XYZ file of C-alpha atoms in Angstrom:
146
model
C -74.474 -133.605 130.823
C -77.989 -133.967 132.236
C -80.170 -136.635 130.598
C -83.648 -135.755 128.904
C -85.625 -136.875 131.802
C -84.108 -134.676 134.543
C -84.379 -131.774 131.880
C -87.854 -132.522 131.559
C -88.484 -132.481 135.205
C -86.650 -129.303 135.628
C -88.738 -127.558 132.823
C -91.905 -128.827 134.520
C -90.613 -127.471 137.842
C -89.835 -124.013 136.220
C -93.626 -123.994 134.849
C -95.205 -124.934 138.311
C -93.179 -122.161 140.184
C -94.264 -119.754 137.439
C -97.947 -120.792 138.055
C -97.459 -120.458 141.877
C -95.940 -117.000 141.400
C -98.981 -115.899 139.421
C -101.388 -117.117 142.067
C -99.483 -115.792 144.938
C -99.506 -112.240 143.244
C -103.244 -112.469 142.488
C -103.802 -113.717 146.179
C -102.079 -110.540 147.397
C -104.466 -108.212 145.469
C -107.606 -109.987 146.122
C -108.519 -110.919 149.792
C -111.479 -112.937 148.848
C -109.300 -115.156 146.344
C -106.992 -115.601 149.349
C -109.720 -116.611 151.645
C -110.946 -119.211 148.855
C -107.300 -120.217 148.249
C -106.954 -120.848 152.106
C -109.976 -122.784 152.545
C -108.947 -125.041 149.553
C -105.340 -125.691 150.645
C -106.092 -126.093 154.343
C -105.611 -129.408 156.023
C -108.838 -130.610 157.526
C -109.276 -132.999 160.467
C -108.906 -135.849 157.991
C -105.486 -134.519 156.757
C -106.491 -134.137 153.136
C -106.282 -131.068 151.034
C -109.497 -129.282 149.809
C -111.789 -130.741 152.442
C -113.780 -127.496 152.773
C -116.513 -127.630 155.145
C -120.132 -127.088 153.736
C -121.021 -124.276 156.016
C -120.400 -120.898 154.675
C -118.322 -118.511 156.716
C -120.494 -115.752 158.637
C -120.396 -112.514 157.160
C -119.489 -109.696 159.179
C -121.418 -106.819 157.697
C -123.462 -104.110 159.716
C -125.858 -102.739 157.035
C -127.216 -100.266 159.470
C -123.819 -98.918 160.106
C -123.006 -98.989 156.241
C -126.134 -97.046 155.654
C -125.527 -94.472 158.248
C -122.076 -93.322 156.550
C -123.230 -94.182 152.809
C -126.420 -93.434 150.907
C -128.929 -95.957 150.200
C -127.901 -96.282 146.687
C -124.533 -97.233 147.898
C -125.971 -99.703 150.045
C -128.002 -101.185 147.213
C -124.905 -101.425 144.895
C -123.069 -103.167 147.440
C -125.823 -105.570 148.084
C -126.162 -106.188 144.338
C -122.512 -107.202 144.207
C -123.261 -109.980 146.651
C -124.217 -113.404 145.697
C -127.735 -114.775 146.704
C -126.373 -116.905 149.627
C -124.605 -113.811 151.216
C -127.727 -111.933 150.687
C -129.737 -114.387 152.551
C -127.093 -114.378 155.333
C -127.036 -110.592 155.553
C -131.016 -110.501 155.684
C -131.214 -113.001 158.510
C -128.247 -111.180 160.220
C -130.248 -107.881 160.018
C -133.562 -109.677 161.303
C -135.340 -110.515 157.946
C -135.754 -114.144 158.394
C -138.562 -114.753 156.116
C -137.561 -113.537 152.662
C -139.422 -115.187 149.850
C -137.187 -117.396 147.678
C -139.319 -116.517 144.695
C -137.964 -113.135 144.840
C -135.581 -111.725 142.234
C -132.166 -110.718 143.547
C -133.252 -106.854 142.931
C -136.415 -107.452 144.934
C -134.527 -109.002 147.806
C -131.859 -106.221 147.719
C -134.788 -103.576 147.637
C -136.465 -105.257 150.831
C -133.202 -105.350 152.475
C -132.452 -101.715 151.871
C -136.284 -100.823 152.958
C -135.806 -102.673 156.188
C -132.394 -101.212 156.933
C -133.715 -97.815 156.167
C -136.555 -98.200 158.830
C -134.243 -99.742 161.324
C -131.863 -96.627 161.147
C -134.803 -94.090 161.241
C -136.394 -95.815 164.288
C -133.041 -95.841 165.976
C -132.502 -92.105 165.512
C -136.154 -91.060 166.007
C -135.440 -90.148 169.700
C -132.916 -87.342 168.250
C -135.876 -85.683 166.701
C -137.109 -84.203 169.981
C -136.023 -80.590 170.173
C -135.378 -80.293 173.734
C -135.082 -82.238 177.093
C -136.254 -81.107 180.531
C -133.933 -81.408 183.344
C -135.863 -82.380 186.494
C -134.959 -81.221 189.885
C -134.442 -77.668 188.629
C -136.712 -74.789 189.577
C -136.947 -73.546 185.968
C -136.447 -77.034 184.368
C -133.921 -75.658 181.645
C -134.251 -76.622 178.204
C -131.307 -78.116 176.462
C -131.120 -78.530 172.671
C -130.288 -81.793 171.068
C -127.926 -81.548 168.144
């Protein structure tokens, strides 16, 4: 017959395993939570748990590409879901280096969206030409760009 101490240890073990199961299930469903969990549980150079670096991971988000396949409203909604630090990182990544820290989150998002729209439209402005001449041809045939 097990004593009270070992029975208490077994109950504690069962509870802890239940907590771990819940965390694992949530991590399987939420990739951001999984990343945070990985950072917290990773062993650093010092060999200790929870030694996360102060530097944020770089965001791999191409706002121009996102806008080209989505609407500006969808881009705005996506950016509004990001936290302040991520917005600053996205803005710097896209070339907006001097955003005022006094701007509200909505104003910051509006500036980013406006800048991305200008960038996208500048990049596609060469497609607005209706035809291209082909040199070296007697008639210089015209080709339509679509």
